[in-house]
Amino acid sequence: VEHIDKDNYKEYIGKTVKVRGIVYLDYLGLTKLPINFTEVGGDFYCSSNKLTSLVGSPKEVGGYFYCSWNKLTSLKGAPEKVGGSFWCVNNKLTSLKGAPRKVGRDFNCWGNPLKSTKGKPETIGGEFIS
């Protein structure tokens, strides 16, 4: 698949897909990811929804991963590797368990009621912002 956005995402609901380009699922009122992603070559946007889980996220993202402004209580299901930055700003996270192991640029988890940073990525290429 070349890209997925608000105009074409419904045709992939319930399917497992690999996307060469960008996935843009912001502002759709999603409570869960409706598509199972294996890999995304570009950026992955799922911010400003009502997500409570990242299950279905790609295992690997070549660009940036944005899941800010949701209702996430866990990062379980997040990608294992993100080539760019990982932003999970303003959710309901109390820990970083399930966070990617490797993030190529910044890891930003500002605005969460974190009790611990245990589980943060092993490798962060940029800044850790909490």
PDB file of C-alpha atoms in Angstrom, residues 21-129:
ATOM      1  CA  GLY A  21       4.607   5.966   2.694  1.00  0.00           C
ATOM      2  CA  ILE A  22       2.672   7.846   5.355  1.00  0.00           C
ATOM      3  CA  VAL A  23      -0.253   6.783   7.546  1.00  0.00           C
ATOM      4  CA  TYR A  24      -2.405   9.738   8.616  1.00  0.00           C
ATOM      5  CA  LEU A  25      -5.218   8.776  11.000  1.00  0.00           C
ATOM      6  CA  ASP A  26      -5.436  11.960  13.130  1.00  0.00           C
ATOM      7  CA  TYR A  27      -8.810  13.418  14.219  1.00  0.00           C
ATOM      8  CA  LEU A  28     -10.965  10.416  13.294  1.00  0.00           C
ATOM      9  CA  GLY A  29     -12.460   9.679  16.740  1.00  0.00           C
ATOM     10  CA  LEU A  30     -10.816   6.239  16.786  1.00  0.00           C
ATOM     11  CA  THR A  31     -10.963   4.243  20.029  1.00  0.00           C
ATOM     12  CA  LYS A  32      -8.616   1.575  18.606  1.00  0.00           C
ATOM     13  CA  LEU A  33      -6.505   1.173  15.493  1.00  0.00           C
ATOM     14  CA  PRO A  34      -8.813  -0.414  12.903  1.00  0.00           C
ATOM     15  CA  ILE A  35      -5.968  -1.768  10.751  1.00  0.00           C
ATOM     16  CA  ASN A  36      -3.074  -4.069  11.673  1.00  0.00           C
ATOM     17  CA  PHE A  37       0.154  -2.585  10.385  1.00  0.00           C
ATOM     18  CA  THR A  38       3.320  -4.630   9.902  1.00  0.00           C
ATOM     19  CA  GLU A  39       5.619  -1.816   8.803  1.00  0.00           C
ATOM     20  CA  VAL A  40       5.331   1.823   7.740  1.00  0.00           C
ATOM     21  CA  GLY A  41       8.112   3.393   5.679  1.00  0.00           C
ATOM     22  CA  GLY A  42       7.171   7.024   6.398  1.00  0.00           C
ATOM     23  CA  ASP A  43       5.515   8.765   9.330  1.00  0.00           C
ATOM     24  CA  PHE A  44       2.627   7.336  11.359  1.00  0.00           C
ATOM     25  CA  TYR A  45       0.026   9.762  12.727  1.00  0.00           C
ATOM     26  CA  CYS A  46      -2.761   8.654  15.073  1.00  0.00           C
ATOM     27  CA  SER A  47      -2.954  11.710  17.357  1.00  0.00           C
ATOM     28  CA  SER A  48      -6.076  13.497  18.569  1.00  0.00           C
ATOM     29  CA  ASN A  49      -8.296  10.427  18.701  1.00  0.00           C
ATOM     30  CA  LYS A  50      -9.696   8.484  21.651  1.00  0.00           C
ATOM     31  CA  LEU A  51      -7.212   5.612  21.499  1.00  0.00           C
ATOM     32  CA  THR A  52      -6.769   3.601  24.682  1.00  0.00           C
ATOM     33  CA  SER A  53      -4.300   1.162  23.098  1.00  0.00           C
ATOM     34  CA  LEU A  54      -1.630   1.054  20.390  1.00  0.00           C
ATOM     35  CA  VAL A  55      -2.324  -2.585  19.515  1.00  0.00           C
ATOM     36  CA  GLY A  56      -2.193  -2.842  15.728  1.00  0.00           C
ATOM     37  CA  SER A  57       0.648  -0.327  15.391  1.00  0.00           C
ATOM     38  CA  PRO A  58       3.460  -1.214  13.004  1.00  0.00           C
ATOM     39  CA  LYS A  59       6.437  -3.104  14.441  1.00  0.00           C
ATOM     40  CA  GLU A  60       8.704  -0.650  12.661  1.00  0.00           C
ATOM     41  CA  VAL A  61       8.236   2.931  11.455  1.00  0.00           C
ATOM     42  CA  GLY A  62      10.799   4.558   9.158  1.00  0.00           C
ATOM     43  CA  GLY A  63       9.820   8.131  10.058  1.00  0.00           C
ATOM     44  CA  TYR A  64       8.075   9.725  13.030  1.00  0.00           C
ATOM     45  CA  PHE A  65       5.373   8.158  15.232  1.00  0.00           C
ATOM     46  CA  TYR A  66       2.757  10.496  16.729  1.00  0.00           C
ATOM     47  CA  CYS A  67       0.149   9.181  19.188  1.00  0.00           C
ATOM     48  CA  SER A  68      -0.325  12.342  21.267  1.00  0.00           C
ATOM     49  CA  TRP A  69      -3.653  13.652  22.597  1.00  0.00           C
ATOM     50  CA  ASN A  70      -5.333  10.283  23.071  1.00  0.00           C
ATOM     51  CA  LYS A  71      -6.415   8.338  26.163  1.00  0.00           C
ATOM     52  CA  LEU A  72      -3.506   5.890  26.246  1.00  0.00           C
ATOM     53  CA  THR A  73      -2.820   4.275  29.606  1.00  0.00           C
ATOM     54  CA  SER A  74      -0.076   2.034  28.183  1.00  0.00           C
ATOM     55  CA  LEU A  75       2.368   1.961  25.283  1.00  0.00           C
ATOM     56  CA  LYS A  76       1.822  -1.766  24.813  1.00  0.00           C
ATOM     57  CA  GLY A  77       1.616  -2.419  21.073  1.00  0.00           C
ATOM     58  CA  ALA A  78       3.854   0.547  20.165  1.00  0.00           C
ATOM     59  CA  PRO A  79       6.479   0.014  17.450  1.00  0.00           C
ATOM     60  CA  GLU A  80       9.724  -1.666  18.491  1.00  0.00           C
ATOM     61  CA  LYS A  81      11.772   0.672  16.319  1.00  0.00           C
ATOM     62  CA  VAL A  82      11.065   4.242  15.174  1.00  0.00           C
ATOM     63  CA  GLY A  83      13.472   5.922  12.741  1.00  0.00           C
ATOM     64  CA  GLY A  84      12.422   9.476  13.650  1.00  0.00           C
ATOM     65  CA  SER A  85      10.896  10.857  16.845  1.00  0.00           C
ATOM     66  CA  PHE A  86       8.239   9.218  19.027  1.00  0.00           C
ATOM     67  CA  TRP A  87       5.626  11.558  20.532  1.00  0.00           C
ATOM     68  CA  CYS A  88       3.080  10.359  23.101  1.00  0.00           C
ATOM     69  CA  VAL A  89       2.338  13.778  24.614  1.00  0.00           C
ATOM     70  CA  ASN A  90      -0.787  14.372  26.752  1.00  0.00           C
ATOM     71  CA  ASN A  91      -2.113  10.891  27.323  1.00  0.00           C
ATOM     72  CA  LYS A  92      -2.809   9.075  30.597  1.00  0.00           C
ATOM     73  CA  LEU A  93       0.483   7.163  30.820  1.00  0.00           C
ATOM     74  CA  THR A  94       1.795   6.309  34.283  1.00  0.00           C
ATOM     75  CA  SER A  95       4.745   4.253  32.945  1.00  0.00           C
ATOM     76  CA  LEU A  96       6.632   3.807  29.691  1.00  0.00           C
ATOM     77  CA  LYS A  97       6.336   0.005  29.557  1.00  0.00           C
ATOM     78  CA  GLY A  98       5.876  -1.046  25.955  1.00  0.00           C
ATOM     79  CA  ALA A  99       7.774   1.949  24.537  1.00  0.00           C
ATOM     80  CA  PRO A 100       9.923   1.381  21.443  1.00  0.00           C
ATOM     81  CA  ARG A 101      13.352  -0.122  22.090  1.00  0.00           C
ATOM     82  CA  LYS A 102      15.004   2.237  19.588  1.00  0.00           C
ATOM     83  CA  VAL A 103      14.049   5.788  18.646  1.00  0.00           C
ATOM     84  CA  GLY A 104      16.196   7.581  16.058  1.00  0.00           C
ATOM     85  CA  ARG A 105      15.461  11.111  17.255  1.00  0.00           C
ATOM     86  CA  ASP A 106      13.514  12.557  20.216  1.00  0.00           C
ATOM     87  CA  PHE A 107      11.256  10.675  22.629  1.00  0.00           C
ATOM     88  CA  ASN A 108       8.625  13.075  23.973  1.00  0.00           C
ATOM     89  CA  CYS A 109       6.238  11.922  26.705  1.00  0.00           C
ATOM     90  CA  TRP A 110       5.481  15.333  28.217  1.00  0.00           C
ATOM     91  CA  GLY A 111       2.064  15.914  29.810  1.00  0.00           C
ATOM     92  CA  ASN A 112       1.516  12.399  31.183  1.00  0.00           C
ATOM     93  CA  PRO A 113       1.056  11.500  34.881  1.00  0.00           C
ATOM     94  CA  LEU A 114       4.206   9.327  34.819  1.00  0.00           C
ATOM     95  CA  LYS A 115       5.141   7.657  38.084  1.00  0.00           C
ATOM     96  CA  SER A 116       8.302   6.211  36.551  1.00  0.00           C
ATOM     97  CA  THR A 117      10.340   6.331  33.346  1.00  0.00           C
ATOM     98  CA  LYS A 118      10.995   2.603  33.595  1.00  0.00           C
ATOM     99  CA  GLY A 119      10.548   1.048  30.179  1.00  0.00           C
ATOM    100  CA  LYS A 120      11.862   4.046  28.238  1.00  0.00           C
ATOM    101  CA  PRO A 121      13.717   3.225  24.997  1.00  0.00           C
ATOM    102  CA  GLU A 122      17.158   1.624  25.259  1.00  0.00           C
ATOM    103  CA  THR A 123      18.433   3.908  22.496  1.00  0.00           C
ATOM    104  CA  ILE A 124      17.283   7.482  21.888  1.00  0.00           C
ATOM    105  CA  GLY A 125      19.093   9.409  19.131  1.00  0.00           C
ATOM    106  CA  GLY A 126      17.888  12.823  20.330  1.00  0.00           C
ATOM    107  CA  GLU A 127      16.368  14.177  23.515  1.00  0.00           C
ATOM    108  CA  PHE A 128      14.260  12.454  26.161  1.00  0.00           C
ATOM    109  CA  ILE A 129      11.480  14.906  27.070  1.00  0.00           C
TER     110      ILE A 129
END
